[in-house]
GROMACS .gro file of C-alpha atoms in nm:
model
  284
    1MET     CA    1   5.730  -2.041   4.818
    2THR     CA    2   5.462  -2.311   4.859
    3ASP     CA    3   5.431  -2.226   5.227
    4ALA     CA    4   5.382  -1.857   5.143
    5TYR     CA    5   5.104  -1.937   4.896
    6ARG     CA    6   4.942  -2.164   5.155
    7GLU     CA    7   4.951  -1.887   5.417
    8VAL     CA    8   4.792  -1.636   5.179
    9PHE     CA    9   4.526  -1.889   5.078
   10GLU     CA   10   4.447  -1.968   5.441
   11TYR     CA   11   4.429  -1.595   5.518
   12LEU     CA   12   4.181  -1.539   5.237
   13LEU     CA   13   3.972  -1.834   5.356
   14LEU     CA   14   3.974  -1.687   5.706
   15ILE     CA   15   3.860  -1.347   5.579
   16ASN     CA   16   3.583  -1.510   5.378
   17ALA     CA   17   3.472  -1.713   5.678
   18LEU     CA   18   3.447  -1.412   5.905
   19GLY     CA   19   3.129  -1.292   5.736
   20LYS     CA   20   3.021  -0.964   5.578
   21PRO     CA   21   3.010  -0.745   5.893
   22VAL     CA   22   3.369  -0.825   5.983
   23ARG     CA   23   3.486  -0.780   5.622
   24ILE     CA   24   3.315  -0.440   5.604
   25ILE     CA   25   3.483  -0.333   5.928
   26LEU     CA   26   3.815  -0.451   5.785
   27ILE     CA   27   3.759  -0.247   5.467
   28ILE     CA   28   3.688   0.065   5.675
   29ALA     CA   29   4.001   0.005   5.884
   30LEU     CA   30   4.216  -0.038   5.574
   31ALA     CA   31   4.071   0.282   5.424
   32TRP     CA   32   4.155   0.472   5.744
   33LEU     CA   33   4.507   0.328   5.741
   34ALA     CA   34   4.553   0.424   5.374
   35LEU     CA   35   4.449   0.782   5.451
   36ARG     CA   36   4.695   0.807   5.741
   37ILE     CA   37   4.988   0.658   5.549
   38GLY     CA   38   4.907   0.859   5.236
   39GLY     CA   39   4.884   1.182   5.436
   40VAL     CA   40   5.225   1.125   5.594
   41ALA     CA   41   5.374   1.039   5.253
   42ILE     CA   42   5.237   1.361   5.099
   43GLN     CA   43   5.380   1.573   5.381
   44ARG     CA   44   5.722   1.411   5.349
   45LEU     CA   45   5.719   1.447   4.972
   46LEU     CA   46   5.642   1.819   4.980
   47THR     CA   47   5.848   1.912   5.287
   48GLN     CA   48   6.213   1.979   5.207
   49ARG     CA   49   6.416   1.849   5.494
   50GLU     CA   50   6.794   1.787   5.483
   51GLY     CA   51   6.799   1.736   5.110
   52ARG     CA   52   6.478   1.531   5.105
   53GLY     CA   53   6.149   1.626   4.950
   54ILE     CA   54   6.075   1.858   4.660
   55ALA     CA   55   6.218   2.211   4.667
   56MET     CA   56   5.937   2.464   4.624
   57PRO     CA   57   5.800   2.776   4.797
   58GLU     CA   58   5.619   2.705   5.124
   59GLN     CA   59   5.284   2.844   5.002
   60ARG     CA   60   5.305   2.632   4.687
   61ALA     CA   61   5.382   2.323   4.896
   62LYS     CA   62   5.080   2.388   5.120
   63THR     CA   63   4.858   2.432   4.816
   64LEU     CA   64   4.970   2.106   4.653
   65SER     CA   65   4.945   1.929   4.987
   66GLY     CA   66   4.579   2.027   5.016
   67LEU     CA   67   4.503   1.917   4.661
   68LEU     CA   68   4.683   1.582   4.688
   69SER     CA   69   4.522   1.512   5.026
   70SER     CA   70   4.181   1.588   4.879
   71LEU     CA   71   4.252   1.363   4.579
   72LEU     CA   72   4.369   1.083   4.808
   73ARG     CA   73   4.059   1.121   5.026
   74TYR     CA   74   3.814   1.098   4.735
   75THR     CA   75   4.001   0.803   4.581
   76VAL     CA   76   4.005   0.603   4.905
   77TYR     CA   77   3.641   0.687   4.978
   78PHE     CA   78   3.538   0.575   4.629
   79ILE     CA   79   3.728   0.246   4.642
   80ALA     CA   80   3.609   0.170   4.995
   81GLY     CA   81   3.250   0.261   4.905
   82VAL     CA   82   3.248   0.042   4.594
   83THR     CA   83   3.403  -0.248   4.786
   84ILE     CA   84   3.150  -0.221   5.070
   85LEU     CA   85   2.864  -0.196   4.821
   86ASP     CA   86   2.993  -0.507   4.649
   87GLU     CA   87   3.000  -0.686   4.984
   88LEU     CA   88   2.640  -0.588   5.053
   89THR     CA   89   2.491  -0.655   4.709
   90GLY     CA   90   2.741  -0.863   4.518
   91LYS     CA   91   2.628  -0.686   4.200
   92ILE     CA   92   2.845  -0.376   4.189
   93SER     CA   93   3.061  -0.511   3.906
   94THR     CA   94   2.750  -0.570   3.697
   95ILE     CA   95   2.625  -0.219   3.768
   96LEU     CA   96   2.957  -0.060   3.673
   97ALA     CA   97   2.987  -0.272   3.359
   98SER     CA   98   2.639  -0.188   3.234
   99ALA     CA   99   2.622   0.179   3.323
  100GLY     CA  100   2.989   0.276   3.308
  101ILE     CA  101   3.160   0.504   3.557
  102VAL     CA  102   3.072   0.818   3.360
  103GLY     CA  103   2.708   0.718   3.338
  104LEU     CA  104   2.705   0.639   3.708
  105ALA     CA  105   2.850   0.981   3.790
  106ILE     CA  106   2.588   1.156   3.577
  107SER     CA  107   2.311   0.947   3.735
  108PHE     CA  108   2.415   1.085   4.073
  109GLY     CA  109   2.385   1.438   3.939
  110SER     CA  110   2.756   1.513   3.965
  111GLN     CA  111   2.804   1.729   3.658
  112SER     CA  112   2.882   2.023   3.886
  113LEU     CA  113   3.129   1.801   4.071
  114VAL     CA  114   3.319   1.736   3.748
  115LYS     CA  115   3.326   2.111   3.681
  116ASP     CA  116   3.458   2.179   4.032
  117VAL     CA  117   3.735   1.923   3.994
  118ILE     CA  118   3.848   2.047   3.652
  119THR     CA  119   3.847   2.410   3.771
  120GLY     CA  120   4.045   2.307   4.080
  121PHE     CA  121   4.318   2.155   3.865
  122PHE     CA  122   4.339   2.470   3.651
  123ILE     CA  123   4.365   2.687   3.964
  124ILE     CA  124   4.656   2.478   4.091
  125PHE     CA  125   4.854   2.439   3.772
  126GLU     CA  126   4.802   2.799   3.655
  127ASN     CA  127   4.904   2.912   4.005
  128GLN     CA  128   4.619   3.164   4.026
  129PHE     CA  129   4.648   3.175   4.406
  130ALA     CA  130   4.800   2.972   4.687
  131VAL     CA  131   4.733   2.884   5.049
  132GLY     CA  132   4.795   3.184   5.275
  133GLU     CA  133   4.719   3.447   5.011
  134TYR     CA  134   4.444   3.709   5.038
  135ILE     CA  135   4.206   3.694   4.742
  136GLN     CA  136   3.864   3.806   4.626
  137ALA     CA  137   3.659   3.547   4.435
  138ALA     CA  138   3.293   3.451   4.392
  139GLY     CA  139   3.185   3.756   4.594
  140VAL     CA  140   3.399   3.656   4.895
  141GLU     CA  141   3.723   3.807   5.028
  142GLY     CA  142   3.958   3.629   5.262
  143ILE     CA  143   4.276   3.433   5.329
  144VAL     CA  144   4.301   3.102   5.141
  145GLU     CA  145   4.317   2.822   5.398
  146GLU     CA  146   4.286   2.524   5.165
  147ILE     CA  147   4.248   2.449   4.795
  148GLY     CA  148   4.076   2.114   4.764
  149LEU     CA  149   3.980   1.896   4.472
  150ARG     CA  150   3.622   2.025   4.485
  151MET     CA  151   3.621   2.349   4.684
  152THR     CA  152   3.837   2.627   4.824
  153LYS     CA  153   3.822   2.747   5.186
  154LEU     CA  154   3.846   3.122   5.251
  155ARG     CA  155   3.852   3.285   5.595
  156ASP     CA  156   3.751   3.652   5.603
  157PHE     CA  157   3.867   3.919   5.847
  158ASN     CA  158   3.566   3.850   6.072
  159GLY     CA  159   3.688   3.495   6.122
  160GLU     CA  160   3.410   3.336   5.918
  161LEU     CA  161   3.508   3.037   5.703
  162HIS     CA  162   3.362   3.028   5.350
  163TYR     CA  163   3.346   2.710   5.141
  164VAL     CA  164   3.353   2.813   4.775
  165PRO     CA  165   3.302   2.542   4.509
  166ASN     CA  166   3.583   2.566   4.256
  167GLY     CA  167   3.333   2.574   3.970
  168GLU     CA  168   3.192   2.904   4.102
  169ILE     CA  169   3.532   3.075   4.105
  170GLY     CA  170   3.541   3.301   3.801
  171LYS     CA  171   3.729   3.629   3.821
  172VAL     CA  172   3.996   3.621   4.093
  173THR     CA  173   4.164   3.926   4.245
  174ASN     CA  174   4.486   3.830   4.424
  175HIS     CA  175   4.585   4.097   4.677
  176SER     CA  176   4.898   3.910   4.789
  177ARG     CA  177   5.109   3.951   4.477
  178GLY     CA  178   5.290   4.266   4.378
  179THR     CA  179   5.316   4.593   4.567
  180LYS     CA  180   5.010   4.779   4.697
  181ARG     CA  181   4.937   5.151   4.718
  182ALA     CA  182   4.879   5.306   5.058
  183LEU     CA  183   4.689   5.634   5.033
  184VAL     CA  184   4.640   5.892   5.307
  185GLU     CA  185   4.444   6.215   5.277
  186ILE     CA  186   4.439   6.471   5.554
  187GLY     CA  187   4.277   6.813   5.575
  188VAL     CA  188   4.425   7.133   5.719
  189ALA     CA  189   4.266   7.470   5.791
  190TYR     CA  190   4.261   7.739   5.522
  191GLU     CA  191   4.449   7.970   5.758
  192GLU     CA  192   4.757   7.745   5.764
  193ASP     CA  193   5.071   7.816   5.559
  194LEU     CA  194   5.062   7.541   5.296
  195ASP     CA  195   5.436   7.549   5.231
  196ARG     CA  196   5.499   7.490   5.601
  197VAL     CA  197   5.239   7.214   5.613
  198LEU     CA  198   5.392   7.037   5.314
  199LYS     CA  199   5.739   7.065   5.471
  200VAL     CA  200   5.620   6.904   5.796
  201MET     CA  201   5.450   6.622   5.605
  202ALA     CA  202   5.758   6.564   5.389
  203ASP     CA  203   5.973   6.530   5.702
  204VAL     CA  204   5.728   6.275   5.842
  205CYS     CA  205   5.740   6.077   5.517
  206GLN     CA  206   6.119   6.071   5.508
  207GLN     CA  207   6.134   5.941   5.865
  208ALA     CA  208   5.866   5.680   5.794
  209ALA     CA  209   6.061   5.553   5.492
  210ARG     CA  210   6.360   5.492   5.721
  211ASP     CA  211   6.160   5.334   6.005
  212LEU     CA  212   5.909   5.112   5.825
  213PRO     CA  213   6.057   4.821   5.627
  214ASP     CA  214   5.719   4.731   5.475
  215ILE     CA  215   5.732   5.048   5.263
  216VAL     CA  216   5.877   4.963   4.921
  217GLU     CA  217   5.858   5.309   4.763
  218GLY     CA  218   5.785   5.654   4.905
  219PRO     CA  219   5.593   5.780   5.092
  220ASP     CA  220   5.556   6.093   4.882
  221VAL     CA  221   5.350   6.406   4.943
  222LEU     CA  222   5.154   6.460   4.622
  223GLY     CA  223   5.021   6.798   4.735
  224VAL     CA  224   4.677   6.957   4.746
  225VAL     CA  225   4.406   6.739   4.587
  226ALA     CA  226   4.084   6.910   4.703
  227LEU     CA  227   3.947   7.233   4.850
  228GLY     CA  228   3.663   7.152   5.085
  229GLU     CA  229   3.418   7.368   5.278
  230SER     CA  230   3.646   7.402   5.576
  231GLU     CA  231   3.974   7.228   5.489
  232VAL     CA  232   4.246   7.191   5.229
  233THR     CA  233   4.302   6.820   5.153
  234ILE     CA  234   4.658   6.697   5.102
  235ARG     CA  235   4.740   6.348   4.975
  236VAL     CA  236   5.028   6.114   5.061
  237VAL     CA  237   5.097   5.786   4.878
  238ALA     CA  238   5.337   5.496   4.932
  239MET     CA  239   5.394   5.154   4.777
  240THR     CA  240   5.397   4.872   5.031
  241ARG     CA  241   5.446   4.500   5.057
  242PRO     CA  242   5.135   4.284   5.004
  243LEU     CA  243   4.875   4.303   5.283
  244GLU     CA  244   5.065   4.584   5.460
  245LYS     CA  245   4.892   4.886   5.304
  246TRP     CA  246   4.636   4.922   5.584
  247LYS     CA  247   4.902   4.911   5.856
  248ILE     CA  248   5.112   5.170   5.674
  249GLU     CA  249   4.810   5.399   5.624
  250ARG     CA  250   4.729   5.386   5.995
  251GLU     CA  251   5.091   5.455   6.090
  252LEU     CA  252   5.122   5.751   5.851
  253LEU     CA  253   4.801   5.906   5.984
  254LYS     CA  254   4.925   5.874   6.340
  255ARG     CA  255   5.265   6.025   6.262
  256ILE     CA  256   5.119   6.316   6.065
  257LYS     CA  257   4.872   6.393   6.345
  258LEU     CA  258   5.149   6.395   6.607
  259ALA     CA  259   5.369   6.614   6.386
  260PHE     CA  260   5.083   6.860   6.330
  261ASP     CA  261   5.019   6.880   6.704
  262GLN     CA  262   5.385   6.951   6.767
  263ALA     CA  263   5.400   7.215   6.493
  264GLY     CA  264   5.070   7.377   6.594
  265ILE     CA  265   4.900   7.300   6.262
  266GLU     CA  266   4.522   7.286   6.289
  267ILE     CA  267   4.313   7.001   6.150
  268PRO     CA  268   3.958   7.137   6.112
  269TYR     CA  269   3.677   6.957   6.292
  270PRO     CA  270   3.311   7.045   6.349
  271ARG     CA  271   3.244   7.285   6.635
  272ARG     CA  272   2.915   7.362   6.802
  273ILE     CA  273   2.850   7.705   6.956
  274VAL     CA  274   2.554   7.727   7.192
  275LEU     CA  275   2.398   8.075   7.241
  276SER     CA  276   2.158   8.121   7.526
  277SER     CA  277   1.950   8.437   7.564
  278VAL     CA  278   1.865   8.573   7.906
  279PRO     CA  279   1.513   8.721   7.947
  280ALA     CA  280   1.499   9.097   8.009
  281LYS     CA  281   1.332   9.054   8.348
  282ALA     CA  282   1.612   8.823   8.457
  283ARG     CA  283   1.871   9.084   8.358
  284ASP     CA  284   1.695   9.346   8.565
   0.00000   0.00000   0.00000
């Protein structure tokens, strides 16, 4: 035991003799190592593998992984920063004792940071949304890529990545939970037999219900919903799995159009008739 104490003491003397630059580099290296080891530990904790890890849905695991990684990052950065500052000034303990950590945070203008962190915890524990879900929040729509301790990352359909501070997230619309309504409206000419049109559309809907597994309920032909200037509008609705409504709407439109073409049913579209008059001299 005495030899072990002697080795530790000699190690500490060696570290002290190396000087501030080397000690600062060592602090940075230890912080990097802590982040790597902590990241691996978080992944193993939340990944269920052969009876190991915590059993939870994959999206929930990704969400907690992002939060814990963010918490680990800020903790390591804070400890490393305070330690380096103490190496440089030797007065950090006095500063923290006199001002207090809360006073120090306020002096850096981090009231919004505290709000972001608290809101982030509520988002996680209330399970408002998870990584991989499509939401609308703070005027932005997109897929949640990460929920951090301070901000949430959303990627919209244009591929742009939005960083939204958690404190700015108020009302949240989650499009990834529950069934969604797919709605299709198509117009036919007034000259068409409506009973025949409705029969053709009903046949299309029945076949689509058998072919498309993303349809949960329907599709159903609701009937005529509007009489326009040149067409009779008929509506079809279906309940779909989350994020599949747009695909189902496109597929229904395509199938109805092909069925109408096969049955000879006209879909009105604008036509332009050009009349040209021939001068009398030219006719003679």
